[in-house]
Amino acid sequence: MKALVAGIGNVLLEDDGIGPVVVQTLAQCLHPDPSIEIEDLGTPGPGLIDYLVGNDVVILVDAVCNDRPPGSIHVYTRSDVLSAGVPMRTGPHALSLSEALATLDLLGHDPVHFLLIGVAAQSCELGLQMSDPVRNAVEPAGAEILRQLEGFGINCARKTRVPSAHFQLR
Amino acid sequence: MSQRITIDPITRIEGHLRIDVQIDGGAISDAWVSATMWREMETILRGRDAREAWLFAQRICGVCTTVHAIASVRAVEDALKLEIPLNAQYIRNLILIHHALRDHAGHFYQLSSLDWLDPMRAAKADPRRAFLLAESRSSWARNSRDGMQSSRDKMAHMIENGRLGIFADGYGGHPGMHLDPEACLVLLTHYLDSFEFLRKSSQVVAMLGGKTPHIQNLTVGGVANAINLDSEAALGLDRLEAMRATMAEVVSFIHQVYFEDACLLAGSYPEWFDCGKGSDFYVSVPDLPRGSRGQTDMPGGSLQRVVKPYSDAEFREAITEDNVHAYYRGNKALHPWKGETEPDLTDWDPEKKYSWVKAARYHGQPAEVGPLADVLIGYAQGHALTRKWTNLALERVSATAGCSLTVENLRSTMGRHVARAIRAAMLAELAERHWELLVNNIAGGDLAVHNVPQFPSGEVSGLGIHSAPRGALSHWVVVDNGIIKNYQAVVPSTWNASPRDRDGVPGPYEAALRGITVADVERPLEVLRTVHSFDPCMACACHAFDAAGKQISVIKVL
């Protein structure tokens, strides 16, 4: 069983950096394991599909706009994402997550399990600092990912000495 | 009858590219192009150590990540007059080439082919005849009757179930879609194949860059790839050989599939060589350096003169940006090193301000950048590799179209797609050459990858240029005692999506749209075809999943 845990988002846009920060933290806390790939994918656009292919389990973590308070964590399934529909392509590079999943389906490369760990954002303006509620969500989001992986039968080897502070941009 | 249509499917808050066109008697009489979100890199970079600028600059965009990293690191090296070792040049060049190959072919198949091919027609094609068509054009070993049958069946299955998925927002059934069913099926099959082969191009980037997107191997002064032929942990023979094997698959896909498909598509729509011309002025920058004094494998300049890489005084002086129609204060035309970026957001008003993009000008003129500019300029300069692939493309397209096209016909909507395929074919050829240059240099005993930067006290300024997939990219940096004092990125879309300047002269997208015929104002396919031919990237910056709204919101920053 091969798993991909990928953070999506732009670290230059405040809370949108949550995805990359969560996976960087996870990578620091776990012993390397060839069956679990942990990737900071930034804002991959159409390239997203390249990274999803070939995995049995895909867990993405990203900032989310929903009605929940900033920093709250919600787990979305594949059907949640697909039922949001494929939005109109506004520019050739504007590939959405639902479009990426639909393409995987067409190519016959659907992962067995897919989850999106969404962290409600407070602000996505230009800047390197995340808001307090979103920064406080880094560790719970990481813990949620580990819990989900274990639910799929993938046990991660945690380091006994975990760095006290997660990766932070100045 | 006069009509105004606006294409702005995403709200102002999310920000993107908005196009307004005035239609008179079925044809576009005027156009306005607006970027609807503000980009301000200098806020983040000012006050930082110049050695880390590239790490932040490459996060501008997740699609063109490597291009900003390279332009940024070159800008700081230029400010220091710092040469980098040959190995570092070749390693960077191989990364640039493979990023560009993925980008160009990805644009063609995944991002714009649905402007031209109707998947419904592909579902009706005869797989045997489609295979014969593919085989008549290329010797690619993967073409097969079964492959064509399988993709036709997939398409038919989707249509039967009413689940068109990724094809749902296409323009199937539009009167402008006349590509014959077998050609549609060939393109659709290769569209599906492209995911497998283009992924390999990203793998080459990752083999050298450590990861992708957002490579990690650059450093001001060179690269951080340790070279040791006997070590598995460093860049050694095993990894170089593995890279060559992967590269070979990418190169054959580019030459035998993408290049041929672009010629097939272009030859099937010859009327699109007659419109969408854009500006009269083109700018290209040289790239793929080899050796210390300014030799490059890709030429640059304008149709009037050659630009010398990294030392060209005129290129440094020629560029200005003005804010008369952009949402910033001031109305002077300023050089990027002196650029001012004080926001002044007003209502959208075509007579006043209507875009977040400044009007970039070269000696006061709007300039088109991108593969078309690169090809026209390389051709005019007699650059052998440009001529070889351009002549081959013109021959292939003319044979398909049954008419005789010249390099002048490339100044058009379809010409941009052909030019992109020409550039990709050139880059694929150069990939193998630069791999050999790297291996031969290492074999000669040179293992150097880095020269240590020394920052002087006081102020120095630098220009980093890169011929990116979308065209001439320049980063401009002012460094004071090793700390960034000012930073501006003049990106390709700044040139192409430029608003009118202070003299009212339109930018290249705006000029290209004038005169385009629109058959159905409810479905303005012709507008999208022309704008997409430039490969617009208003830079993907933020993807946020909107669970309540019925769409994924995509925040775009230029």
XYZ file of C-alpha atoms in Angstrom:
728
model
C 0.000 0.000 0.000
C 1.488 3.340 -1.081
C 0.358 6.608 0.458
C 0.795 10.239 -0.487
C 0.298 12.994 2.085
C 0.491 16.328 0.296
C 0.141 19.923 1.436
C -1.439 22.319 -1.036
C -1.281 26.097 -0.791
C 0.837 29.186 -1.154
C 3.093 30.041 1.762
C 3.137 33.688 0.616
C -0.591 34.066 1.280
C -0.912 33.862 5.065
C -3.338 31.063 6.034
C -3.121 29.468 2.586
C 0.310 28.224 3.725
C -1.300 25.768 6.190
C -1.034 22.769 3.826
C 2.727 23.063 3.250
C 3.367 23.832 6.939
C 1.421 20.775 8.122
C 3.320 18.379 5.857
C 6.676 19.938 6.721
C 5.834 19.398 10.391
C 4.779 15.809 9.748
C 7.994 15.112 7.859
C 9.937 16.319 10.899
C 7.977 14.143 13.298
C 8.065 10.818 11.402
C 10.796 8.386 10.557
C 11.223 8.179 6.775
C 9.140 5.374 5.278
C 9.326 4.497 1.572
C 5.637 3.594 1.488
C 4.540 7.073 2.697
C 5.432 10.022 0.542
C 5.085 13.398 2.251
C 5.142 16.294 -0.203
C 4.784 20.055 -0.122
C 3.137 20.594 -3.512
C 2.631 24.351 -3.239
C 0.098 25.408 -5.856
C 0.635 22.789 -8.537
C -2.182 23.754 -10.925
C -2.435 21.238 -13.766
C 0.658 19.423 -12.457
C -1.342 18.119 -9.481
C -2.365 15.018 -11.418
C 1.296 14.025 -11.860
C 1.675 13.590 -8.112
C -1.599 11.817 -7.400
C -1.059 8.969 -9.892
C 0.262 5.702 -8.511
C -0.961 5.987 -4.912
C -3.421 3.751 -3.080
C -4.064 6.380 -0.428
C -4.059 10.130 -1.069
C -4.514 12.612 1.776
C -4.346 16.287 0.870
C -4.302 19.118 3.361
C -5.333 22.598 2.287
C -6.907 25.830 3.466
C -10.684 25.809 3.087
C -13.403 28.449 2.794
C -16.437 27.177 4.718
C -18.787 28.440 7.411
C -16.729 27.038 10.286
C -14.587 29.141 12.616
C -10.978 29.760 11.488
C -8.649 26.915 12.354
C -11.355 24.258 12.565
C -10.584 21.031 10.785
C -13.006 19.184 8.558
C -12.417 16.000 6.599
C -13.848 15.920 3.054
C -14.321 12.721 1.083
C -13.922 12.202 -2.628
C -17.651 12.518 -3.153
C -17.695 15.813 -1.205
C -15.106 17.162 -3.618
C -16.707 15.725 -6.749
C -20.191 16.887 -5.766
C -18.873 20.443 -5.592
C -18.759 20.074 -9.370
C -16.188 21.074 -11.929
C -16.146 24.852 -12.011
C -15.875 26.672 -15.312
C -12.279 26.765 -16.464
C -11.401 30.423 -16.161
C -7.905 30.183 -17.489
C -6.058 27.256 -18.949
C -4.013 26.903 -15.761
C -6.976 26.971 -13.416
C -7.252 23.274 -12.756
C -9.468 22.486 -9.819
C -9.205 19.590 -7.401
C -12.457 18.112 -8.656
C -11.121 18.280 -12.201
C -7.925 16.525 -11.125
C -9.977 13.735 -9.505
C -12.204 13.421 -12.575
C -9.092 13.118 -14.754
C -7.647 10.400 -12.495
C -10.913 8.518 -12.930
C -10.685 8.860 -16.716
C -7.096 7.615 -16.686
C -8.045 4.644 -14.497
C -5.734 5.808 -11.706
C -8.224 6.418 -8.920
C -6.664 6.030 -5.479
C -8.422 3.476 -3.253
C -8.796 6.070 -0.516
C -8.921 9.841 -0.934
C -9.383 12.492 1.758
C -9.001 16.233 1.904
C -8.150 17.602 5.352
C -9.520 21.142 5.246
C -8.471 23.828 7.682
C -10.806 26.839 7.733
C -8.802 29.937 6.818
C -9.182 33.361 8.372
C -7.187 35.446 5.900
C -5.371 34.681 2.638
C -3.798 38.060 1.891
C -0.170 38.508 0.876
C 2.030 37.806 3.888
C 4.070 35.104 5.581
C 2.327 34.940 8.966
C -0.609 32.626 9.514
C -3.385 33.782 11.810
C -3.296 32.438 15.389
C -6.244 30.026 15.047
C -4.785 28.526 11.877
C -1.286 28.236 13.317
C -2.798 26.434 16.292
C -4.386 23.973 13.878
C -1.047 22.688 12.553
C -0.591 19.955 15.147
C -4.243 18.830 15.280
C -4.279 18.636 11.462
C -1.108 16.530 11.521
C -2.626 14.292 14.186
C -5.787 13.920 12.099
C -3.709 12.801 9.115
C -1.920 10.170 11.217
C -5.253 8.983 12.602
C -6.688 8.632 9.095
C -3.590 6.788 7.853
C -3.892 4.357 10.748
C -7.541 3.859 9.838
C -6.345 2.717 6.392
C -3.925 0.302 8.045
C -0.848 2.466 7.586
C 1.098 2.922 10.793
C 3.595 5.725 10.911
C 6.763 5.428 12.961
C 6.878 8.565 15.102
C 10.217 9.894 16.241
C 10.612 9.697 20.006
C 12.158 13.157 20.147
C 9.772 15.413 18.295
C 10.914 18.973 17.582
C 9.093 21.267 19.950
C 8.256 24.001 17.429
C 6.895 23.269 13.979
C 8.514 24.718 10.896
C 7.915 28.421 10.808
C 8.567 31.079 8.243
C 9.804 34.296 9.705
C -25.374 46.239 -33.853
C -22.959 46.913 -31.047
C -22.629 44.613 -28.037
C -20.307 44.468 -25.088
C -19.465 41.131 -23.490
C -17.481 40.553 -20.340
C -15.809 37.260 -19.525
C -15.172 37.320 -15.800
C -16.466 34.099 -14.291
C -14.741 34.529 -10.959
C -15.615 37.347 -8.622
C -13.401 40.302 -7.993
C -12.450 39.037 -4.518
C -10.902 35.898 -5.887
C -9.266 37.784 -8.685
C -8.231 36.652 -12.118
C -8.218 37.633 -15.734
C -11.168 39.569 -17.035
C -11.735 40.250 -20.707
C -14.191 42.814 -22.053
C -14.841 42.931 -25.768
C -16.879 45.309 -27.897
C -18.558 43.522 -30.809
C -19.741 45.412 -33.892
C -21.309 43.552 -36.803
C -20.175 40.150 -35.474
C -16.522 41.105 -35.042
C -14.546 42.465 -32.114
C -13.905 46.175 -32.521
C -12.169 46.734 -29.212
C -10.968 44.809 -26.168
C -9.818 45.485 -22.619
C -7.830 43.010 -20.568
C -7.819 43.284 -16.790
C -5.905 41.414 -14.137
C -8.167 41.516 -11.152
C -5.766 40.826 -8.343
C -2.717 42.579 -7.026
C 0.725 41.049 -6.846
C 3.326 42.693 -4.688
C 6.408 40.594 -4.214
C 8.572 43.414 -2.978
C 6.661 43.634 0.302
C 7.817 40.138 1.162
C 11.342 40.385 -0.227
C 12.407 43.818 0.960
C 14.715 43.596 3.993
C 15.641 39.936 3.401
C 19.034 38.381 2.795
C 19.590 38.410 -0.978
C 20.786 34.790 -0.867
C 17.321 33.522 0.035
C 15.313 35.653 -2.434
C 14.865 32.770 -4.890
C 13.256 30.532 -2.285
C 10.478 33.059 -1.832
C 10.281 34.226 -5.452
C 9.613 30.684 -6.715
C 6.482 30.597 -4.578
C 4.916 33.344 -6.716
C 3.384 30.583 -8.781
C 3.064 26.839 -8.432
C 2.936 26.219 -12.173
C 6.036 28.161 -13.207
C 7.881 27.624 -9.950
C 11.349 26.952 -11.355
C 11.318 29.950 -13.669
C 11.051 32.477 -10.860
C 13.701 30.629 -8.842
C 16.122 30.810 -11.775
C 15.413 34.458 -12.706
C 15.765 35.465 -9.063
C 19.067 33.716 -8.431
C 20.415 35.114 -11.696
C 19.409 38.667 -10.682
C 21.449 38.449 -7.470
C 24.402 36.861 -9.308
C 24.237 39.677 -11.866
C 24.327 42.284 -9.099
C 27.491 40.614 -7.766
C 28.952 40.020 -11.259
C 29.308 36.416 -10.096
C 29.944 33.679 -12.652
C 28.714 30.175 -11.894
C 30.600 26.929 -12.695
C 29.862 25.072 -15.935
C 28.280 22.134 -14.113
C 25.862 24.524 -12.429
C 24.917 26.019 -15.798
C 24.201 22.632 -17.337
C 22.270 21.366 -14.318
C 20.146 24.522 -14.280
C 19.656 24.271 -18.052
C 18.429 20.673 -17.811
C 15.943 21.736 -15.145
C 14.715 24.669 -17.260
C 14.360 22.511 -20.353
C 12.329 19.804 -18.629
C 10.138 22.297 -16.865
C 9.438 23.960 -20.219
C 8.742 20.676 -22.052
C 6.130 19.730 -19.472
C 4.677 23.214 -19.590
C 4.461 23.523 -23.399
C 3.042 20.084 -24.121
C 0.792 20.312 -21.061
C -0.575 23.587 -22.370
C -1.348 22.018 -25.710
C -3.068 18.832 -24.550
C -4.445 19.497 -21.122
C -5.116 23.208 -21.254
C -6.070 24.255 -24.754
C -6.791 21.258 -27.015
C -10.432 21.299 -25.902
C -10.757 24.727 -27.554
C -10.333 22.881 -30.859
C -11.382 19.251 -30.498
C -14.901 18.160 -29.756
C -14.874 14.986 -27.606
C -18.374 14.132 -28.898
C -16.932 13.826 -32.402
C -14.074 11.673 -31.083
C -16.666 9.256 -29.691
C -17.977 8.745 -33.247
C -14.584 8.191 -34.880
C -13.435 4.979 -36.553
C -10.495 3.746 -34.410
C -8.866 1.972 -37.355
C -8.862 5.097 -39.493
C -7.666 7.167 -36.516
C -4.759 4.755 -36.048
C -3.893 4.980 -39.763
C -3.946 8.785 -39.503
C -1.618 8.718 -36.472
C 0.673 6.203 -38.135
C 0.862 8.244 -41.333
C 2.198 11.204 -39.372
C 4.580 9.640 -36.874
C 6.485 6.476 -36.066
C 5.708 6.658 -32.330
C 5.748 3.075 -31.090
C 2.819 3.516 -28.707
C 0.267 4.413 -31.399
C -2.066 1.455 -31.820
C -5.542 0.575 -33.017
C -6.349 -0.765 -29.540
C -5.251 2.474 -27.918
C -7.561 4.470 -30.184
C -10.393 2.012 -29.532
C -9.895 2.231 -25.787
C -9.993 6.021 -25.620
C -13.025 6.116 -27.923
C -14.797 3.645 -25.640
C -13.927 5.696 -22.556
C -15.386 8.790 -24.198
C -18.523 6.965 -25.390
C -18.976 5.531 -21.886
C -18.805 9.000 -20.333
C -21.331 10.368 -22.805
C -23.712 7.432 -22.216
C -23.623 8.005 -18.473
C -24.071 11.745 -18.879
C -20.906 12.213 -16.850
C -18.727 14.379 -19.028
C -16.548 15.368 -16.078
C -13.560 17.326 -17.276
C -15.092 17.807 -20.716
C -18.329 19.306 -19.413
C -17.326 22.935 -19.783
C -15.962 22.524 -23.316
C -17.475 23.981 -26.427
C -18.679 20.766 -28.049
C -21.200 21.364 -30.820
C -20.023 24.948 -31.438
C -20.043 25.778 -35.185
C -16.347 26.666 -34.945
C -15.458 23.039 -34.023
C -14.804 21.343 -37.356
C -11.869 19.022 -36.685
C -12.770 15.682 -38.223
C -13.648 12.795 -35.880
C -10.515 10.716 -36.524
C -8.220 13.690 -35.835
C -10.259 14.366 -32.680
C -9.699 10.794 -31.547
C -5.955 10.911 -32.239
C -5.639 14.118 -30.194
C -7.858 12.787 -27.414
C -5.835 9.554 -27.173
C -2.592 11.503 -26.984
C -4.244 13.821 -24.457
C -4.617 10.750 -22.211
C -1.068 9.547 -23.006
C 0.326 12.994 -22.217
C -0.261 12.544 -18.488
C 2.129 9.602 -18.403
C 4.870 11.130 -20.527
C 4.808 14.647 -19.160
C 5.077 13.283 -15.639
C 8.454 11.902 -16.698
C 9.588 15.405 -17.562
C 8.775 16.519 -14.015
C 10.725 13.503 -12.752
C 13.854 14.809 -14.486
C 13.342 18.187 -12.783
C 13.032 16.393 -9.431
C 16.126 14.222 -10.044
C 18.219 17.384 -10.187
C 16.135 19.832 -8.164
C 15.531 17.516 -5.202
C 11.802 17.953 -5.541
C 9.253 19.568 -7.767
C 7.274 21.795 -7.648
C 9.658 24.219 -5.922
C 13.159 22.912 -6.551
C 15.608 23.029 -3.649
C 19.022 22.775 -5.310
C 19.785 26.392 -6.220
C 22.129 28.694 -4.404
C 23.469 32.133 -5.307
C 26.691 31.156 -7.093
C 25.636 27.792 -8.457
C 23.796 24.656 -7.399
C 23.855 22.396 -4.346
C 24.176 19.111 -6.255
C 27.254 17.262 -5.034
C 28.893 15.446 -7.954
C 30.684 12.174 -7.301
C 30.724 9.516 -10.001
C 31.355 6.740 -7.474
C 28.667 7.631 -4.944
C 25.044 6.652 -4.977
C 24.251 9.501 -2.603
C 25.554 12.198 -4.950
C 24.958 12.977 -8.620
C 26.822 10.038 -10.100
C 26.799 7.752 -13.110
C 23.758 5.753 -12.011
C 21.599 8.816 -11.606
C 22.843 10.408 -14.823
C 22.055 7.228 -16.742
C 18.616 6.944 -15.159
C 17.991 10.545 -16.116
C 19.006 9.916 -19.723
C 16.609 6.989 -20.002
C 13.710 9.091 -18.672
C 14.683 12.028 -20.879
C 14.649 9.811 -23.977
C 10.985 8.950 -23.381
C 10.104 12.618 -22.955
C 12.048 13.645 -26.053
C 10.353 11.052 -28.246
C 6.924 12.113 -26.986
C 7.704 15.763 -27.807
C 9.126 15.078 -31.269
C 6.904 12.225 -32.402
C 3.618 13.095 -30.738
C 3.245 16.699 -29.545
C 5.024 18.350 -32.500
C 3.085 16.242 -35.004
C -0.258 16.789 -33.280
C 0.266 20.550 -33.159
C 0.941 20.511 -36.925
C -2.121 18.313 -37.537
C -4.366 20.632 -35.528
C -2.939 23.780 -37.101
C -3.259 22.411 -40.622
C -6.887 21.543 -39.908
C -7.742 25.117 -38.918
C -5.845 27.196 -41.522
C -8.308 30.103 -41.155
C -6.812 30.742 -37.702
C -3.540 31.819 -39.334
C -5.389 34.886 -40.641
C -6.354 36.482 -37.341
C -5.201 37.209 -33.823
C -1.985 38.943 -34.821
C -1.472 41.196 -31.788
C 1.380 43.649 -31.526
C 3.906 44.363 -34.269
C 6.786 44.318 -31.863
C 8.300 41.216 -30.260
C 10.861 40.726 -27.527
C 12.768 37.572 -26.648
C 15.587 36.926 -24.210
C 18.503 34.543 -24.731
C 18.857 31.461 -22.556
C 20.651 28.167 -21.970
C 24.107 29.641 -21.301
C 27.228 27.655 -22.180
C 30.528 28.839 -20.845
C 31.561 32.096 -19.337
C 31.229 34.847 -21.885
C 27.741 35.134 -23.078
C 27.309 32.154 -25.398
C 23.789 30.714 -25.282
C 21.949 27.987 -27.159
C 18.737 30.011 -27.419
C 18.966 33.459 -29.021
C 17.210 36.624 -27.933
C 16.549 40.197 -28.941
C 13.961 41.856 -31.091
C 13.378 41.638 -34.829
C 15.651 44.664 -35.102
C 18.611 43.655 -32.963
C 20.289 40.858 -31.018
C 20.243 40.959 -27.207
C 23.408 39.758 -25.551
C 22.778 37.706 -22.448
C 23.316 39.198 -19.004
C 25.381 42.152 -20.172
C 23.085 43.886 -22.588
C 22.993 47.542 -21.638
C 20.143 48.341 -23.993
C 17.843 45.659 -22.603
C 18.457 47.073 -19.128
C 17.530 50.563 -20.189
C 14.707 49.800 -22.621
C 12.026 48.648 -20.197
C 9.566 50.944 -18.469
C 6.205 50.405 -16.813
C 3.454 52.996 -16.467
C 0.368 53.071 -14.248
C -2.043 55.303 -16.160
C -4.537 52.444 -16.667
C -3.353 50.316 -13.725
C -4.592 50.494 -10.156
C -1.514 52.281 -8.819
C -0.664 55.899 -8.098
C 1.453 57.933 -10.486
C 1.425 58.230 -14.240
C 5.129 58.313 -15.070
C 6.810 55.603 -17.102
C 9.415 54.216 -14.677
C 12.266 51.737 -14.951
C 11.725 48.534 -12.895
C 14.628 49.385 -10.529
C 12.803 52.633 -9.748
C 9.337 51.147 -9.929
C 6.643 52.453 -7.585
C 3.802 50.212 -6.511
C 1.378 52.313 -4.446
C -2.077 50.769 -4.879
C -4.925 53.019 -5.990
C -7.979 50.800 -6.548
C -10.855 52.505 -8.334
C -13.889 51.211 -10.221
C -13.297 49.350 -13.485
C -13.222 52.153 -16.046
C -11.762 51.574 -19.506
C -11.138 55.306 -19.863
C -9.198 55.422 -16.599
C -7.924 52.485 -14.538
C -8.938 48.874 -15.187
C -6.149 46.393 -14.344
C -3.620 45.380 -11.701
C -1.063 44.811 -14.462
C 1.193 47.764 -15.224
C 1.755 48.655 -18.874
C 5.225 47.288 -19.620
C 6.865 48.896 -22.634
C 10.095 48.299 -24.561
C 11.459 51.601 -25.837
C 7.934 52.857 -25.320
C 6.282 50.118 -27.422
C 4.039 47.266 -26.321
C 5.785 43.950 -26.978
C 4.555 40.410 -27.378
C 6.681 37.816 -25.601
C 6.478 34.027 -25.662
C 7.222 31.194 -28.076
C 5.976 33.168 -31.103
C 8.340 36.063 -30.327
C 11.165 33.585 -29.659
C 10.618 31.775 -32.958
C 10.197 34.919 -35.112
C 13.335 36.479 -33.639
C 15.414 33.301 -33.817
C 14.299 32.805 -37.425
C 15.139 36.409 -38.382
C 18.577 36.035 -36.806
C 19.221 32.880 -38.827
C 19.493 30.690 -35.713
C 20.011 27.221 -37.202
C 17.976 25.182 -34.720
C 15.029 27.614 -34.897
C 15.108 27.505 -38.703
C 15.301 23.714 -38.813
C 12.190 23.128 -36.694
C 10.263 26.123 -38.063
C 10.785 24.990 -41.653
C 9.729 21.464 -40.737
C 6.603 22.719 -38.967
C 5.620 24.978 -41.873
C 6.073 22.077 -44.272
C 3.923 19.748 -42.124
C 1.176 22.314 -41.537
C 1.094 23.374 -45.197
C 0.805 19.772 -46.354
C -2.151 19.186 -44.019
C -3.849 22.469 -44.912
C -3.217 22.119 -48.652
C -1.780 25.616 -48.910
C 1.604 27.230 -48.558
C 2.296 28.921 -45.240
C 5.327 31.062 -44.458
C 6.896 32.259 -41.249
C 4.828 35.480 -41.563
C 1.634 33.421 -41.119
C 2.806 32.507 -37.640
C 1.840 36.013 -36.461
C -1.618 34.745 -35.588
C -3.728 32.832 -33.071
C -2.753 29.434 -34.519
C 0.815 30.581 -35.135
C 1.322 30.787 -31.374
C 0.419 27.109 -30.955
C 2.777 26.111 -33.772
C 5.551 28.317 -32.359
C 5.144 26.660 -28.945
C 5.565 23.227 -30.547
C 8.637 24.479 -32.454
C 10.224 25.734 -29.244
C 9.431 22.454 -27.476
C 11.014 20.455 -30.314
C 14.140 22.647 -30.096
C 14.323 22.265 -26.323
C 13.917 18.491 -26.575
C 16.860 18.358 -28.972
C 18.891 20.577 -26.632
C 18.035 18.383 -23.623
C 20.196 15.594 -24.968
C 22.958 18.017 -25.943
C 23.105 19.589 -22.473
C 23.097 16.174 -20.801
C 26.174 15.314 -22.886
C 27.816 18.648 -22.058
C 27.312 17.947 -18.351
C 28.615 14.390 -18.516
C 31.622 15.330 -20.645
C 32.496 18.194 -18.334
C 32.360 15.905 -15.302
C 34.324 13.230 -17.143
C 37.004 15.875 -17.775
C 37.509 16.119 -14.025
C 35.535 19.308 -13.271
C 33.395 18.700 -10.183
C 32.797 22.366 -9.240
C 29.181 23.360 -8.612
C 29.398 26.605 -6.645
C 31.289 29.900 -6.385
C 30.921 31.619 -3.022
C 29.122 34.982 -3.281
C 30.784 38.044 -1.730
C 28.442 40.938 -1.029
C 30.085 44.365 -1.239
C 29.255 47.133 1.204
C 26.903 49.633 -0.390
C 24.296 49.308 -3.109
C 24.417 47.086 -6.206
C 21.651 46.219 -8.639
C 21.081 43.211 -10.851
C 18.929 41.846 -13.652
C 18.051 38.170 -13.970
C 16.557 37.093 -17.278
C 15.094 33.781 -18.335
C 13.338 32.655 -21.488
C 10.437 31.046 -19.650
C 7.691 28.964 -21.320
C 5.466 32.036 -21.548
C 8.321 34.254 -22.716
C 10.761 36.884 -21.504
C 10.917 36.910 -17.722
C 13.035 39.445 -15.848
C 13.647 39.908 -12.141
C 15.173 43.202 -11.008
C 16.874 43.481 -7.640
C 18.592 46.253 -5.688
C 20.844 44.905 -2.909
C 22.302 47.030 -0.120
C 24.964 45.375 2.068
C 23.580 41.966 1.155
C 20.004 42.942 2.005
C 17.263 43.402 -0.594
C 16.276 47.052 -0.968
C 13.942 46.797 -3.968
C 12.583 43.930 -6.072
C 10.408 43.816 -9.184
C 9.392 40.910 -11.389
C 8.406 41.761 -14.962
C 6.705 38.494 -15.923
C 5.674 37.390 -19.424
C 1.997 37.971 -18.733
C 2.851 41.561 -17.721
C 3.888 42.104 -21.322
C 1.122 40.165 -23.027
C -1.791 41.103 -20.739
C -0.691 44.721 -20.534
C -3.452 47.328 -20.420
C -3.312 50.444 -22.570
C -0.366 52.697 -21.829
C -0.417 56.440 -21.234
C -0.669 57.028 -25.006
C -3.724 54.756 -25.213
C -1.846 52.034 -27.152
C -3.345 48.588 -26.334
C -1.346 45.612 -25.058
C -0.806 42.408 -27.109
C -3.928 40.473 -25.931
C -6.039 43.562 -26.556
C -4.557 44.076 -30.019
C -4.880 40.375 -30.918
C -8.598 40.326 -30.126
C -9.430 43.212 -32.457
C -11.001 41.956 -35.669
C -11.801 38.444 -34.379
C -15.228 37.238 -35.586
C -17.543 35.937 -32.867
C -20.219 33.508 -34.127
C -22.206 33.210 -30.892
C -21.869 35.873 -28.195
C -23.286 33.448 -25.609
C -20.400 31.077 -26.280
C -17.430 33.277 -27.212
C -15.144 30.410 -28.209
C -13.158 32.615 -30.595
C -12.174 34.978 -27.779
C -10.953 32.089 -25.636
C -9.048 30.518 -28.527
C -7.137 33.729 -29.098
C -6.429 34.493 -25.445
C -5.493 30.857 -24.747
C -3.034 30.908 -27.657
C -0.833 33.160 -25.501
C -0.946 30.531 -22.713
C -2.133 33.062 -20.148
C -1.033 32.337 -16.632
C -2.207 34.881 -14.175
C -0.229 32.710 -11.778
C -2.021 30.184 -9.659
C -1.357 31.339 -6.173
C -4.003 29.931 -3.913
C -6.417 27.052 -4.235
C -9.043 26.983 -1.549
C -11.791 24.397 -1.483
C -15.192 26.010 -1.038
C -17.483 23.437 0.529
C -20.562 25.645 0.608
C -20.374 27.233 -2.820
C -20.677 24.963 -5.813
C -17.134 25.489 -6.950
C -13.542 25.383 -5.943
C -12.480 28.945 -5.512
C -9.179 29.713 -7.098
C -7.416 32.830 -5.989
C -5.097 34.134 -8.637
C -2.259 36.569 -8.263
C -0.165 37.748 -11.157
